[in-house]
Coordinates of C-alpha atoms and ligand atoms in Angstrom, one line a residue:
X1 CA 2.2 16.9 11.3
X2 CA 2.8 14.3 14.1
X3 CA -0.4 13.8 15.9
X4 CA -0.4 14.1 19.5
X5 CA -0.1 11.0 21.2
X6 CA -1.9 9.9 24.8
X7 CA 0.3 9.2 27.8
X8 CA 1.7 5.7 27.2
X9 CA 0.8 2.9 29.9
X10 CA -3.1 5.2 30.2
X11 CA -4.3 2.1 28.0
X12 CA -5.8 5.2 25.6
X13 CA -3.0 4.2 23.1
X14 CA -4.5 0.9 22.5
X15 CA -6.5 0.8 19.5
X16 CA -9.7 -1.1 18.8
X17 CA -9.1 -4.7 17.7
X18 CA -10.1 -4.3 14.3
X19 CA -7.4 -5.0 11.8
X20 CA -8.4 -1.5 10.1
X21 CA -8.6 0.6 13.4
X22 CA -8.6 4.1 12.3
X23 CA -9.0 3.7 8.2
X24 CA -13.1 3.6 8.7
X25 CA -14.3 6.3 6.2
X26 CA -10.7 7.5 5.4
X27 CA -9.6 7.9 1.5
X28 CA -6.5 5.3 0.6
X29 CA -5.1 5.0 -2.6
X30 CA -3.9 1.8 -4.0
X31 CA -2.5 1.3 -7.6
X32 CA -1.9 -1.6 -10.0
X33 CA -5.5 -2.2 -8.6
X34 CA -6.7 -3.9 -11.3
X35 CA -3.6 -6.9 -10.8
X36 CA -4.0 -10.1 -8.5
X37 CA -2.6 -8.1 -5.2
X38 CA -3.9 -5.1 -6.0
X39 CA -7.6 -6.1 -6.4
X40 CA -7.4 -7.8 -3.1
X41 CA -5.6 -5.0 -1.5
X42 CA -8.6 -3.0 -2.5
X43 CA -10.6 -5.3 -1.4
X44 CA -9.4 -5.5 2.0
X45 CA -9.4 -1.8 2.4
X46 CA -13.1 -1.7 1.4
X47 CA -13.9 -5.2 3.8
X48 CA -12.4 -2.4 7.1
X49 CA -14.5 0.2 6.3
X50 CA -11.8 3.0 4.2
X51 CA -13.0 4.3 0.9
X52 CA -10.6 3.3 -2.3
X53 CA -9.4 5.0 -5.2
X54 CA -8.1 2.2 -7.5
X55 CA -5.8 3.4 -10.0
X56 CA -4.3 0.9 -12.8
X57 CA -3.0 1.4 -16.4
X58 CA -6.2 -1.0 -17.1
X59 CA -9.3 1.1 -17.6
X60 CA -11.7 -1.2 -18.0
X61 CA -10.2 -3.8 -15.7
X62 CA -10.4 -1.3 -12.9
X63 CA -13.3 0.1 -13.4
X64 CA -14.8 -3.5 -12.9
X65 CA -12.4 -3.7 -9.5
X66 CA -14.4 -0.6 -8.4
X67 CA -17.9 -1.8 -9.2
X68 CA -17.3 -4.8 -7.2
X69 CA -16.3 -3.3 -3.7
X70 CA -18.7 -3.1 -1.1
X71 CA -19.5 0.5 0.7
X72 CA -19.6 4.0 -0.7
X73 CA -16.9 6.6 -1.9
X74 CA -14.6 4.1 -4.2
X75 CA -13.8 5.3 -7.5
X76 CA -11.3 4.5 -9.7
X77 CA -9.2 6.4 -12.3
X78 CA -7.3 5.1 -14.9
X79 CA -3.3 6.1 -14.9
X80 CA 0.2 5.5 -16.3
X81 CA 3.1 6.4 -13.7
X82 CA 5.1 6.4 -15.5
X83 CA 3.7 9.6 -16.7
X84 CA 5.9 12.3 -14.9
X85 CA 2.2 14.1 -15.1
X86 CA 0.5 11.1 -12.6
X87 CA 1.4 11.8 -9.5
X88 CA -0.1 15.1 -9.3
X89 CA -3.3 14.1 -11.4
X90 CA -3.7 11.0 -9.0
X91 CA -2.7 13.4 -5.9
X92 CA -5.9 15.7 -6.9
X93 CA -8.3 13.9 -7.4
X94 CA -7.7 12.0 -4.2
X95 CA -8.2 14.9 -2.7
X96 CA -11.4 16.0 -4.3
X97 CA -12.7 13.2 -3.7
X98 CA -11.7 12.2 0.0
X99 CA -10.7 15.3 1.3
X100 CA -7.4 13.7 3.0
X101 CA -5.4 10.7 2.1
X102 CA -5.0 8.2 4.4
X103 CA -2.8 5.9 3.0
X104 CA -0.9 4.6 0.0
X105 CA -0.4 1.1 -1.5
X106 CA 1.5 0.9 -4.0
X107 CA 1.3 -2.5 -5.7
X108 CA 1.8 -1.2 -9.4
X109 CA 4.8 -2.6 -11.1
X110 CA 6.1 -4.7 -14.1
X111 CA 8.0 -8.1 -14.3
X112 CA 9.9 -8.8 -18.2
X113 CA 11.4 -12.3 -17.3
X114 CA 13.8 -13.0 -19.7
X115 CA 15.6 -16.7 -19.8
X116 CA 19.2 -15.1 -19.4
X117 CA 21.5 -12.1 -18.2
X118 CA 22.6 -11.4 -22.3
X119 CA 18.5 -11.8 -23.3
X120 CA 17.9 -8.4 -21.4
X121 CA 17.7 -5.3 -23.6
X122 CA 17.9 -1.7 -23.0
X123 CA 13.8 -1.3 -23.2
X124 CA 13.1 -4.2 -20.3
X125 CA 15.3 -2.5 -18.6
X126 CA 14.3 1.1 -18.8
X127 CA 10.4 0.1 -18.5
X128 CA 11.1 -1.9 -15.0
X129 CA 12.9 0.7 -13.6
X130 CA 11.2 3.0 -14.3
X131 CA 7.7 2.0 -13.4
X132 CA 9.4 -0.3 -10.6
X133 CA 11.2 2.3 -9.2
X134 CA 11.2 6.0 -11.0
X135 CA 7.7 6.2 -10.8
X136 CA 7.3 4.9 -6.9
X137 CA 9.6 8.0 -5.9
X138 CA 7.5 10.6 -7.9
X139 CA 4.3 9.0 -6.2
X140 CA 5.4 8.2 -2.9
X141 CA 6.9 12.1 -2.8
X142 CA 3.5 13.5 -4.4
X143 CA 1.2 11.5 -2.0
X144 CA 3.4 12.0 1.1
X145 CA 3.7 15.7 0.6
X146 CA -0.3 16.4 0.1
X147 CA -0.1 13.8 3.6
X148 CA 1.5 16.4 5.6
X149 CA 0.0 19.4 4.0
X150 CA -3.6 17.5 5.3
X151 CA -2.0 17.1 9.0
X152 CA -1.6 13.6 8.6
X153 CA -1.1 11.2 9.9
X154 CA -0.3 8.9 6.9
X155 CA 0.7 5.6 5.7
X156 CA 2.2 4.7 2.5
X157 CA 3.5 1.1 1.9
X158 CA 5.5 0.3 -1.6
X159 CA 5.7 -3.4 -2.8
X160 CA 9.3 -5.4 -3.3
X161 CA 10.1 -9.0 -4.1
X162 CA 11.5 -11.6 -2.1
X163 CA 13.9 -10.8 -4.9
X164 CA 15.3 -7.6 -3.2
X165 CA 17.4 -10.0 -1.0
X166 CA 18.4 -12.5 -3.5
X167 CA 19.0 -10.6 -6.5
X168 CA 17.0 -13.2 -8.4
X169 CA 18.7 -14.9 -11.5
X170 CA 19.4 -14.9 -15.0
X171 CA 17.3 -12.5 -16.9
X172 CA 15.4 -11.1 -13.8
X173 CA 17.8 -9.4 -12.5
X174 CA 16.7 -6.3 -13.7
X175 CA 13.3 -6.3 -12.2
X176 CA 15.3 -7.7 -8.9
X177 CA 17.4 -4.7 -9.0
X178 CA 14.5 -2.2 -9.1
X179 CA 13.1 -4.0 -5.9
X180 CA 16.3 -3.9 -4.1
X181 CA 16.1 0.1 -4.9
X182 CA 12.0 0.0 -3.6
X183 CA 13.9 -1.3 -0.3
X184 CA 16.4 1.0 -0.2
X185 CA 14.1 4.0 -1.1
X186 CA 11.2 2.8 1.4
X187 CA 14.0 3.7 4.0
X188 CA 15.0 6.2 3.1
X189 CA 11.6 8.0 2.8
X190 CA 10.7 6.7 5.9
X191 CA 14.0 8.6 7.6
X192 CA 13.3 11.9 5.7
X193 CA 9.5 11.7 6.3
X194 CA 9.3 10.4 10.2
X195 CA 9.4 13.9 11.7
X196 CA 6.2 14.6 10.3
X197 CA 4.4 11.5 11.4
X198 CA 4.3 10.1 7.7
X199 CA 5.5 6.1 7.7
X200 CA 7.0 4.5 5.3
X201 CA 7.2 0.4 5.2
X202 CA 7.9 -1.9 2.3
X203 CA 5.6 -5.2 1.8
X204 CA 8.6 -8.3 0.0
X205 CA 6.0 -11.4 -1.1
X206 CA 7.6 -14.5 -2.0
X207 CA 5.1 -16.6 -4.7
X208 CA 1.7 -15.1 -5.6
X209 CA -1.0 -17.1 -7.4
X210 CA -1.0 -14.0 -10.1
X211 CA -0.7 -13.0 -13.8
X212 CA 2.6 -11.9 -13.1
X213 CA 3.4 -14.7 -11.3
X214 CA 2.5 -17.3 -13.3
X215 CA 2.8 -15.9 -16.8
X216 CA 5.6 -16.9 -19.0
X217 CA 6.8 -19.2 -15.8
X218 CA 8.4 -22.8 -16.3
X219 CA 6.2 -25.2 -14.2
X220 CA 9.2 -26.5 -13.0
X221 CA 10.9 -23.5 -12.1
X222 CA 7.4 -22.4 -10.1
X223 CA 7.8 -26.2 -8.5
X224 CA 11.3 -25.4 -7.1
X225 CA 10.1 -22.5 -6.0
X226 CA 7.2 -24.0 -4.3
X227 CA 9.5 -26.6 -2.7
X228 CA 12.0 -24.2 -1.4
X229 CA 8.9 -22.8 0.6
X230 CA 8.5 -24.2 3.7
X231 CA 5.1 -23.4 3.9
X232 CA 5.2 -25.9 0.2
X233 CA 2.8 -23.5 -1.7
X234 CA 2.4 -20.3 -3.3
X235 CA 0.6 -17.4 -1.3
X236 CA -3.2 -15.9 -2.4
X237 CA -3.5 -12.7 -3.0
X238 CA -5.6 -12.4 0.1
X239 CA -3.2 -13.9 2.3
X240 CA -1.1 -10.6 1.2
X241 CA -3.8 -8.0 1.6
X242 CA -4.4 -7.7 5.2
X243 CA -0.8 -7.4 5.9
X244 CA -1.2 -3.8 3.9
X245 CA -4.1 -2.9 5.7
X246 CA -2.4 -3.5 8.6
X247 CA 0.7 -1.4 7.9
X248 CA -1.8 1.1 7.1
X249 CA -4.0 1.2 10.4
X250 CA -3.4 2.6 13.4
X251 CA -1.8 -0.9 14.9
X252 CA 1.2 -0.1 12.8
X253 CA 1.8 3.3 13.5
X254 CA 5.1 2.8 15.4
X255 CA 6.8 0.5 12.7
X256 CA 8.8 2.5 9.4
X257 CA 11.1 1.5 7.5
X258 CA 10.3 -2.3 7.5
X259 CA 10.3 -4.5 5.0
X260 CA 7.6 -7.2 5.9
X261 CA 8.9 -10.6 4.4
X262 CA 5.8 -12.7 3.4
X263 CA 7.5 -15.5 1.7
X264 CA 6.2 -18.6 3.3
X265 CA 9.4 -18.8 5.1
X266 CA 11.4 -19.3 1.6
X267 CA 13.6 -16.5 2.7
X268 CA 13.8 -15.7 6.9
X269 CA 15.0 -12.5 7.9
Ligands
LIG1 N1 2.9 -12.2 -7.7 C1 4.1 -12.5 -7.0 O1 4.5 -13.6 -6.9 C2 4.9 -11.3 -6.5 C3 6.0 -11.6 -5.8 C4 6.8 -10.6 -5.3 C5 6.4 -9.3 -5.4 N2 5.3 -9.0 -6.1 C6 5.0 -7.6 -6.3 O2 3.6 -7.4 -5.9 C7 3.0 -6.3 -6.6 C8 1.7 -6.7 -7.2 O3 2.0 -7.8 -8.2 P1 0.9 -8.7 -8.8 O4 1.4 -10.1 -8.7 O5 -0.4 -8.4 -8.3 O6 1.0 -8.3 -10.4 P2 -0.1 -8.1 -11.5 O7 0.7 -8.2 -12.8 O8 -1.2 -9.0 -11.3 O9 -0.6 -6.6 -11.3 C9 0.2 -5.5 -11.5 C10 -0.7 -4.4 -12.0 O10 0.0 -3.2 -12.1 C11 -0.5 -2.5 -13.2 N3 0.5 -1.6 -13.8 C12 1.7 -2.0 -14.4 N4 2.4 -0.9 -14.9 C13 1.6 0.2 -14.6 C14 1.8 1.5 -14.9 N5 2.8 2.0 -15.6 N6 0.8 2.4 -14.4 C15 -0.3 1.9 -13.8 N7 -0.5 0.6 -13.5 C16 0.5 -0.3 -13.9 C17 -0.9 -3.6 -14.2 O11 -1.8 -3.1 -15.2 C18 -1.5 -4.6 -13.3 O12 -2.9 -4.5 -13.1 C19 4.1 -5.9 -7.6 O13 4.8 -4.8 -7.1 C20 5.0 -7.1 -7.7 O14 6.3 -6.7 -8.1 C21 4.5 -10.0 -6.7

């Protein structure tokens, strides 16, 4: 449910200046934990004080995540969402563990960059969208759900692409497509879910020094890239991080529905 807010203009609404005001000692959740934003995500979370369940497809790659955050209460748990079964598993133990949930990033997903439009097949296909996009609504419904039944209130931020806006090209148009629905679905969640003080908001990087960044990539494709960013590099994962813990703490608890475009300026919206 909505929490009860303070008279606006008594200065009680103001939160601390922390970047993670009200996450210290709370349970979040953040998948594809063991990847290049995830890990850092995590890391973030754990730097402010919350306690992190990691989740990744990786066992041992996560496990190592978890073993490496500072303070008490992390754990990790290795997952498939694409498994109708993981939303629920993930859902419980999160709650065994923490009691409530806090907040939700969800950085998990999977780009198949193919050269062309006739290179995509029906399996890149159904395995982005479906752990681009199926699996986020499954999750984002299972975690916001067991967010209300706790009494909230609750955060839960979904990644896109700068991608979502542009369509992307050639062969990853797929993979754009199931961003553009993250966007679309972030909104829609955060309409259906705003009564009950849940929020909804959509993080849309540009370039990320990461494995899926960078694998399979033409250096001069990545260099065009680059140049097209005003900002002339590629982000760190870091530089990503504190804008999720950010959506997530109790500075952000007015904004849903946003996308947050972290491109460097390559796209300004
Ligand atoms: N790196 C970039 O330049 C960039 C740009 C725009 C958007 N993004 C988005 O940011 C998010 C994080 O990307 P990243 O660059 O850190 O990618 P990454 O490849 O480094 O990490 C992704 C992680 O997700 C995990 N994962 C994939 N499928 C899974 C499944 N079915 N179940 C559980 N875990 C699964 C992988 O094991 C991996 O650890 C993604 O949503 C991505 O689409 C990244």
């Amino acid at each position: 449910m909505a929490e009860k807010l303070a008279d606006p203009g008594s200065g009680a609404l103001l939160p601390p200046p922390n970047l993670g005001a009200g996450l210290e000692g709370r349970g979040v959740i953040v998948t594809g934990a063991a990847g290049g934003i995830g890990r850092a995500v995590a890391q973030c979370f754990a730097a402010v004080g919350a306690s992190v369940m990691a989740v990744d497809l990786d066992a041992d790659a996560v496990e190592q995540v978890v073993a490496e955050l500072p303070g008490l209460r992390h754990f990790a748990l290795a997952a498939d969402l694409t498994s109708m079964t993981s939303p629920h598993q993930i859902v419980e133990a999160a709650t065994r563990q923490f009691g409530t949930i806090r907040a939700l990033a969800h950085t998990a997903a999977v780009l198949r960059r193919q050269a062309t439009v006739d290179a995509v097949t029906e399996d890149d296909w159904d395995r982005q969208l479906d752990t681009n996009l199926k699996a986020t609504f499954f999750l984002c419904r299972e975690v916001a759900n067991t967010m209300v039944r706790g009494g909230g209130p609750g955060s839960v931020i979904t990644f896109t692409s700068q991608g979502w806006w542009t369509g992307g090209f050639g062969g990853s148009v797929v993979y754009n497509t199931a961003k553009g629905g993250v966007v679309t679905l972030t909104r829609g969640l955060a309409r259906s879910y705003g009564p009950t003080g849940v929020t909804f908001n959509s993080v849309a990087p540009g370039q990320v020094r990461t494995r899926m960044l960078l694998e399979g990539l033409d250096s001069d494709v990545l260099l065009a890239m680059t140049e097209a960013t005003p900002l002339k590099r590629v982000a760190e994962p870091e530089e990503i991080a504190p804008v999720v813990v950010f959506l997530a703490s109790d500075h952000a608890r007015f904004i849903t529905g946003a996308t947050i475009n972290a491109s460097g300026g390559f796209l300004m919206y």
